[in-house]
């Protein structure tokens, strides 16, 4: 849904609550979207996301599903209307459907506009019907290639078939899918047009994502990074790309590919900084709230909750955290061997 946001020229110093109780950050942006990483664990090891040998968090550090739901409901009291569950891989978290079902009920009652998730799709075949029953209407699915060997190189696991079965099952259940495809210089650059044609041919929109320097991985980011400006130039030569004025409060900018009839998004935090209408904050599975994906500042809600805070104290902590939302990120991939812009991985913050 498009959203027009009137921004004041300078940061406001006032309390971050609008008259209707909604959260407004120091730059006048209403925060209506919460992304929640329900686990840091994953059954894949994508080369841009994690090293092969990952040390996952001890369970006691991870919020219980009840704690996560309590926090999500606190944000809902302050005008959050959309919740996206992500990870790690959200479908590997045991019992996650308790949370999904409860949020689906909240959406049915009109307390949320949408509950959705971002998944790698490996467990979708067995879960698509359950998601649909819970009231999930659309999902984002991450897929970077249709080639089994390339899939194995990128994810370090041989599971492309499971993902494709998951896509079939989800579409059979009537779930709308958006594909997220990370553009990689050495892997899928040449396959991007084929992916777009394949997705659009199935009625699936696709968004290309630029690699972000989040956390240490086993490869140099310079070898992975493919600027989307370059991809866009190639696609412009091949097809007619008509800009669509669709703004979702997120980083993606959309075009329609006239020849395929499908929508194509570009998330290019490095070649284009689109933070001006950012409407979201991100909660990790350990209860840290990140006000910006590209900054290290965070607010620790696990200690607030585990120290016995009542709902009023939780509400105050949320309002205080939103005053710290920065204007934007400062990602860059400029030189070989450079340290990541932020030390945590996307799987910790939830992409
Ligand atoms: N496991 C789920 C999945 O892959 O869809 C959800 C979590 S994953 C961290 C969310 C998204 O982040 C995926 O689309 C993934 O491709 C993207 N991602 C992970 N690390 C990234 C990075 N360093 N730069 C850009 N995108 C990244
Ligand atoms: Fe797992 Fe998603 Fe990270 Fe790939 S991008 S390793 S599927 S969390």
Coordinates of C-alpha atoms and ligand atoms in Angstrom, one line a residue:
X1 CA 0.0 0.0 0.0
X2 CA 1.4 3.4 -0.9
X3 CA 2.1 5.7 2.0
X4 CA 2.8 9.4 1.8
X5 CA 4.9 10.6 4.7
X6 CA 5.3 14.3 5.5
X7 CA 8.8 14.7 6.9
X8 CA 9.9 17.7 9.0
X9 CA 13.2 19.1 7.8
X10 CA 14.9 18.5 11.1
X11 CA 14.7 15.8 13.8
X12 CA 11.9 16.3 16.3
X13 CA 12.9 16.1 19.9
X14 CA 9.3 15.5 21.2
X15 CA 7.9 12.2 22.5
X16 CA 7.5 9.6 19.8
X17 CA 3.8 9.0 20.1
X18 CA 1.2 10.5 17.7
X19 CA -2.2 11.6 19.0
X20 CA -3.6 8.1 18.1
X21 CA -0.9 6.4 20.2
X22 CA 1.1 5.3 17.1
X23 CA 4.9 5.4 17.2
X24 CA 6.6 8.2 15.4
X25 CA 10.3 8.4 15.2
X26 CA 12.5 11.6 15.5
X27 CA 12.3 12.1 11.7
X28 CA 8.5 12.0 11.6
X29 CA 8.2 8.5 10.3
X30 CA 5.4 6.3 11.6
X31 CA 6.5 2.9 12.7
X32 CA 3.8 0.5 11.6
X33 CA 5.8 -2.6 10.6
X34 CA 7.7 -5.0 12.9
X35 CA 10.0 -7.7 11.6
X36 CA 10.6 -10.5 14.1
X37 CA 13.4 -13.0 13.8
X38 CA 12.0 -16.1 15.6
X39 CA 15.2 -18.1 15.5
X40 CA 18.8 -17.6 14.4
X41 CA 18.9 -21.2 13.3
X42 CA 18.7 -22.3 9.7
X43 CA 18.8 -25.5 7.6
X44 CA 20.8 -23.7 4.8
X45 CA 24.1 -21.9 4.9
X46 CA 23.9 -19.2 2.2
X47 CA 27.3 -18.0 1.4
X48 CA 26.4 -14.3 1.8
X49 CA 24.6 -14.9 5.1
X50 CA 26.5 -17.4 7.2
X51 CA 29.8 -19.3 7.3
X52 CA 29.5 -23.1 7.0
X53 CA 30.5 -23.6 10.6
X54 CA 27.9 -21.5 12.5
X55 CA 27.6 -21.4 16.2
X56 CA 24.0 -20.8 17.0
X57 CA 22.7 -19.2 20.2
X58 CA 22.2 -21.2 23.4
X59 CA 18.4 -21.8 23.8
X60 CA 18.2 -19.9 27.1
X61 CA 19.3 -16.7 25.3
X62 CA 16.4 -17.0 22.8
X63 CA 13.0 -15.6 23.8
X64 CA 10.3 -18.1 24.3
X65 CA 7.4 -17.9 21.9
X66 CA 5.3 -16.4 24.8
X67 CA 7.9 -13.7 25.3
X68 CA 8.0 -12.9 21.6
X69 CA 4.2 -12.7 21.4
X70 CA 4.1 -10.4 24.5
X71 CA 6.5 -8.1 22.8
X72 CA 4.7 -8.2 19.5
X73 CA 1.4 -7.3 21.2
X74 CA 3.1 -4.4 22.9
X75 CA 4.1 -3.0 19.5
X76 CA 0.6 -3.7 18.3
X77 CA -0.7 -1.5 21.1
X78 CA 1.4 1.3 19.6
X79 CA 0.1 1.1 16.0
X80 CA 2.1 -1.7 14.5
X81 CA -0.2 -3.1 11.8
X82 CA 2.1 -5.5 10.0
X83 CA 4.2 -8.3 11.4
X84 CA 6.7 -10.4 9.4
X85 CA 8.3 -13.5 10.9
X86 CA 11.7 -14.2 9.7
X87 CA 15.0 -15.6 11.0
X88 CA 17.2 -17.7 10.5
X89 CA 14.6 -19.9 9.0
X90 CA 11.3 -19.3 10.8
X91 CA 9.8 -22.7 9.9
X92 CA 12.6 -24.5 11.7
X93 CA 11.5 -23.1 15.0
X94 CA 9.6 -25.7 17.0
X95 CA 6.1 -24.6 17.9
X96 CA 6.2 -21.5 15.7
X97 CA 2.7 -22.2 14.6
X98 CA 1.4 -21.3 18.0
X99 CA 2.7 -17.8 17.4
X100 CA 1.5 -17.8 13.7
X101 CA -2.0 -19.0 14.7
X102 CA -2.3 -16.3 17.4
X103 CA -1.1 -13.5 15.1
X104 CA -3.5 -14.8 12.4
X105 CA -6.3 -14.6 14.9
X106 CA -5.3 -11.0 15.7
X107 CA -5.4 -10.2 12.0
X108 CA -8.9 -11.8 11.7
X109 CA -10.0 -9.6 14.6
X110 CA -8.7 -6.5 12.8
X111 CA -5.9 -5.9 15.3
X112 CA -3.3 -6.4 12.5
X113 CA -3.5 -5.8 8.8
X114 CA -1.2 -8.6 8.0
X115 CA 0.9 -11.4 9.3
X116 CA 3.5 -12.8 6.9
X117 CA 6.8 -14.5 6.8
X118 CA 10.1 -14.7 4.9
X119 CA 11.2 -18.3 4.3
X120 CA 13.8 -20.2 2.3
X121 CA 11.0 -22.6 1.3
X122 CA 12.7 -25.9 2.2
X123 CA 9.9 -26.7 4.7
X124 CA 7.1 -25.1 2.8
X125 CA 5.6 -28.1 1.1
X126 CA 4.6 -29.6 4.5
X127 CA 3.6 -26.2 6.0
X128 CA 1.8 -24.3 3.2
X129 CA -1.7 -25.5 4.2
X130 CA -1.1 -24.7 7.8
X131 CA 0.1 -21.2 6.9
X132 CA -3.0 -20.6 4.8
X133 CA -5.3 -21.9 7.6
X134 CA -3.6 -19.5 10.0
X135 CA -4.6 -16.6 7.8
X136 CA -1.3 -16.0 6.1
X137 CA -2.1 -14.6 2.7
X138 CA 1.4 -14.0 1.2
X139 CA 5.0 -14.9 1.8
X140 CA 8.4 -13.8 0.7
X141 CA 10.5 -16.7 -0.5
X142 CA 14.2 -16.4 -1.0
X143 CA 15.6 -18.2 -4.1
X144 CA 18.7 -17.2 -5.9
X145 CA 18.9 -19.8 -8.7
X146 CA 16.9 -22.6 -10.5
X147 CA 20.0 -24.7 -11.1
X148 CA 20.5 -27.5 -8.6
X149 CA 24.3 -27.3 -8.6
X150 CA 24.4 -23.6 -8.2
X151 CA 21.8 -23.8 -5.5
X152 CA 24.1 -26.2 -3.7
X153 CA 27.1 -23.8 -4.1
X154 CA 25.1 -20.8 -2.8
X155 CA 23.3 -22.5 0.1
X156 CA 25.8 -25.3 0.7
X157 CA 22.9 -27.7 0.8
X158 CA 21.2 -29.8 -1.9
X159 CA 17.6 -28.8 -1.4
X160 CA 16.4 -27.0 -4.5
X161 CA 13.8 -29.7 -5.1
X162 CA 12.2 -29.2 -1.7
X163 CA 12.0 -25.4 -2.4
X164 CA 10.3 -26.0 -5.7
X165 CA 7.8 -28.4 -4.2
X166 CA 7.2 -25.8 -1.5
X167 CA 6.4 -23.1 -4.1
X168 CA 4.0 -25.5 -5.8
X169 CA 2.3 -26.3 -2.6
X170 CA 2.0 -22.6 -1.5
X171 CA 0.5 -21.6 -4.9
X172 CA -1.9 -24.5 -4.6
X173 CA -3.0 -23.2 -1.3
X174 CA -3.6 -19.8 -2.8
X175 CA -0.7 -18.1 -1.0
X176 CA 0.8 -15.2 -3.0
X177 CA 4.6 -15.4 -3.3
X178 CA 7.2 -12.8 -3.8
X179 CA 10.6 -14.1 -4.7
X180 CA 13.7 -12.5 -3.2
X181 CA 16.8 -13.0 -5.2
X182 CA 20.2 -11.8 -4.0
X183 CA 22.3 -10.7 -7.0
X184 CA 25.8 -12.2 -6.9
X185 CA 28.6 -11.3 -9.1
X186 CA 30.2 -14.8 -9.4
X187 CA 27.1 -16.9 -9.1
X188 CA 23.7 -15.9 -10.6
X189 CA 24.4 -12.7 -12.5
X190 CA 23.8 -14.4 -15.9
X191 CA 20.7 -16.3 -14.6
X192 CA 18.8 -13.2 -13.4
X193 CA 16.7 -12.8 -16.6
X194 CA 15.8 -16.5 -16.6
X195 CA 14.7 -16.3 -12.9
X196 CA 12.5 -13.2 -13.7
X197 CA 10.9 -15.0 -16.7
X198 CA 10.3 -18.1 -14.7
X199 CA 8.8 -16.3 -11.7
X200 CA 6.6 -14.0 -13.8
X201 CA 5.4 -16.9 -15.9
X202 CA 4.1 -18.4 -12.6
X203 CA 2.4 -15.2 -11.5
X204 CA 5.2 -14.5 -8.9
X205 CA 6.8 -11.1 -8.5
X206 CA 10.5 -11.0 -7.9
X207 CA 12.7 -8.5 -6.0
X208 CA 16.4 -8.3 -6.6
X209 CA 18.5 -7.6 -3.5
X210 CA 22.0 -6.2 -3.3
X211 CA 24.4 -8.0 -1.0
X212 CA 24.8 -6.1 2.2
X213 CA 28.0 -6.2 4.4
X214 CA 26.3 -7.8 7.4
X215 CA 28.6 -10.0 9.5
X216 CA 31.6 -12.0 8.6
X217 CA 31.2 -14.8 6.1
X218 CA 33.7 -17.1 4.5
X219 CA 34.1 -15.1 1.3
X220 CA 35.2 -11.5 0.6
X221 CA 32.2 -9.3 0.0
X222 CA 33.9 -7.7 -3.0
X223 CA 33.8 -11.0 -4.7
X224 CA 30.1 -11.4 -4.0
X225 CA 28.8 -7.9 -4.5
X226 CA 27.0 -7.1 -7.8
X227 CA 25.7 -3.5 -7.9
X228 CA 22.0 -3.5 -9.0
X229 CA 22.7 -0.4 -11.1
X230 CA 24.6 -2.7 -13.4
X231 CA 21.9 -5.4 -13.4
X232 CA 19.3 -2.8 -14.2
X233 CA 21.3 -1.5 -17.2
X234 CA 21.4 -5.1 -18.5
X235 CA 17.7 -5.6 -18.0
X236 CA 16.9 -2.2 -19.6
X237 CA 18.6 -3.3 -22.7
X238 CA 16.6 -6.6 -22.8
X239 CA 13.2 -5.4 -21.7
X240 CA 10.9 -2.4 -21.3
X241 CA 10.9 -1.6 -17.6
X242 CA 8.1 0.8 -16.7
X243 CA 8.5 2.4 -13.2
X244 CA 5.5 1.8 -10.9
X245 CA 4.9 4.4 -8.2
X246 CA 4.4 1.7 -5.6
X247 CA 5.9 2.6 -2.2
X248 CA 5.6 0.2 0.7
X249 CA 7.6 2.1 3.3
X250 CA 10.4 -0.4 2.5
X251 CA 13.6 -0.2 0.5
X252 CA 12.3 -1.7 -2.7
X253 CA 11.5 0.3 -5.9
X254 CA 9.4 -1.4 -8.5
X255 CA 9.0 -1.6 -12.2
X256 CA 6.7 -3.5 -14.5
X257 CA 8.4 -5.7 -17.1
X258 CA 6.2 -5.0 -20.1
X259 CA 7.2 -8.2 -21.9
X260 CA 6.4 -10.6 -19.0
X261 CA 3.6 -8.5 -17.4
X262 CA 5.2 -9.1 -13.9
X263 CA 6.5 -6.8 -11.2
X264 CA 10.2 -6.5 -10.5
X265 CA 11.6 -4.9 -7.4
X266 CA 15.1 -3.6 -6.6
X267 CA 16.4 -3.4 -3.1
X268 CA 19.7 -1.5 -3.5
X269 CA 20.8 -0.2 -0.2
X270 CA 24.3 0.4 -1.4
X271 CA 23.7 2.0 -4.8
X272 CA 20.6 3.9 -3.6
X273 CA 19.8 4.9 0.0
X274 CA 16.0 4.7 0.4
X275 CA 15.7 5.3 4.2
X276 CA 13.5 8.4 4.0
X277 CA 10.1 6.6 4.4
X278 CA 11.4 3.6 6.5
X279 CA 8.4 2.4 8.6
X280 CA 9.9 -0.6 10.2
X281 CA 11.9 -1.8 13.2
X282 CA 13.4 -5.3 13.7
X283 CA 13.3 -7.5 16.8
X284 CA 15.9 -10.3 17.1
X285 CA 15.1 -13.7 18.6
X286 CA 17.0 -12.6 21.7
X287 CA 14.8 -9.6 22.2
X288 CA 17.1 -6.9 20.9
X289 CA 15.2 -4.2 18.9
X290 CA 17.2 -2.8 16.0
X291 CA 15.8 0.5 14.9
X292 CA 17.8 0.2 11.7
X293 CA 19.1 -2.8 9.8
X294 CA 22.4 -1.0 9.0
X295 CA 23.3 0.3 12.4
X296 CA 24.5 -1.4 15.6
X297 CA 22.4 0.6 18.1
X298 CA 19.8 -1.6 19.7
X299 CA 17.5 -1.7 22.7
X300 CA 17.5 -4.8 24.9
X301 CA 13.9 -5.9 25.6
X302 CA 14.9 -9.4 27.0
X303 CA 16.4 -7.8 30.1
X304 CA 13.4 -5.5 30.4
X305 CA 10.9 -8.4 30.2
X306 CA 13.0 -10.8 32.3
X307 CA 13.4 -8.2 35.0
X308 CA 9.6 -8.4 35.5
X309 CA 8.5 -5.3 33.7
X310 CA 4.8 -4.8 33.5
X311 CA 3.1 -3.7 30.3
X312 CA 3.3 0.0 31.1
X313 CA 7.1 -0.3 31.6
X314 CA 7.4 -2.3 28.3
X315 CA 5.4 0.5 26.5
X316 CA 7.8 3.1 27.9
X317 CA 10.8 1.1 26.8
X318 CA 9.4 0.9 23.3
X319 CA 8.7 4.6 23.1
X320 CA 12.2 5.3 24.3
X321 CA 13.7 3.0 21.7
X322 CA 11.9 4.6 18.9
X323 CA 13.4 8.0 19.8
X324 CA 16.8 6.4 18.8
X325 CA 15.8 5.4 15.3
X326 CA 18.5 6.9 13.1
X327 CA 17.9 8.7 9.8
X328 CA 19.5 5.9 7.8
X329 CA 22.2 3.3 7.3
X330 CA 25.7 3.8 6.1
X331 CA 26.5 0.5 4.3
X332 CA 29.3 0.4 1.8
X333 CA 31.4 -2.3 0.1
X334 CA 34.4 -0.4 -1.3
X335 CA 37.5 -2.4 -0.6
X336 CA 38.8 -5.9 -0.4
X337 CA 39.1 -7.3 3.1
X338 CA 37.1 -4.5 4.7
X339 CA 35.3 -5.3 8.0
X340 CA 31.5 -5.6 7.7
X341 CA 29.5 -2.4 8.2
X342 CA 27.7 -4.1 11.1
X343 CA 29.0 -7.2 12.8
X344 CA 25.8 -9.1 13.2
X345 CA 24.4 -11.3 10.4
X346 CA 21.2 -10.8 8.6
X347 CA 20.1 -14.1 10.1
X348 CA 20.3 -12.5 13.6
X349 CA 18.4 -9.3 12.7
X350 CA 15.9 -10.9 10.4
X351 CA 16.0 -9.9 6.7
Ligands
LIG1 N1 15.8 -17.9 6.0 C1 14.9 -17.0 5.5 C2 15.2 -16.7 4.0 O1 16.3 -17.0 3.6 O2 14.2 -16.2 3.3 C3 14.6 -15.8 6.2 C4 15.8 -15.0 6.8 S1 17.0 -14.4 5.5 C5 18.2 -13.7 6.6 C6 16.1 -13.1 4.8 C7 16.6 -12.5 3.6 O3 17.9 -11.9 3.8 C8 16.8 -13.5 2.4 O4 16.1 -13.1 1.3 C9 18.3 -13.5 2.2 O5 18.6 -13.7 0.8 C10 18.7 -12.1 2.6 N2 20.1 -12.0 3.0 C11 20.8 -12.6 4.0 N3 22.0 -12.1 4.1 C12 22.1 -11.1 3.2 C13 23.2 -10.2 2.9 N4 24.3 -10.2 3.5 N5 22.9 -9.2 2.0 C14 21.7 -9.2 1.4 N6 20.7 -10.0 1.6 C15 20.9 -11.0 2.6
LIG2 FE1 19.4 -19.3 6.1 FE2 18.0 -17.4 5.0 FE3 20.5 -17.0 5.9 FE4 20.1 -18.5 3.7 S1 19.6 -16.3 3.9 S2 21.4 -19.0 5.5 S3 18.2 -19.5 4.2 S4 18.8 -17.4 7.1

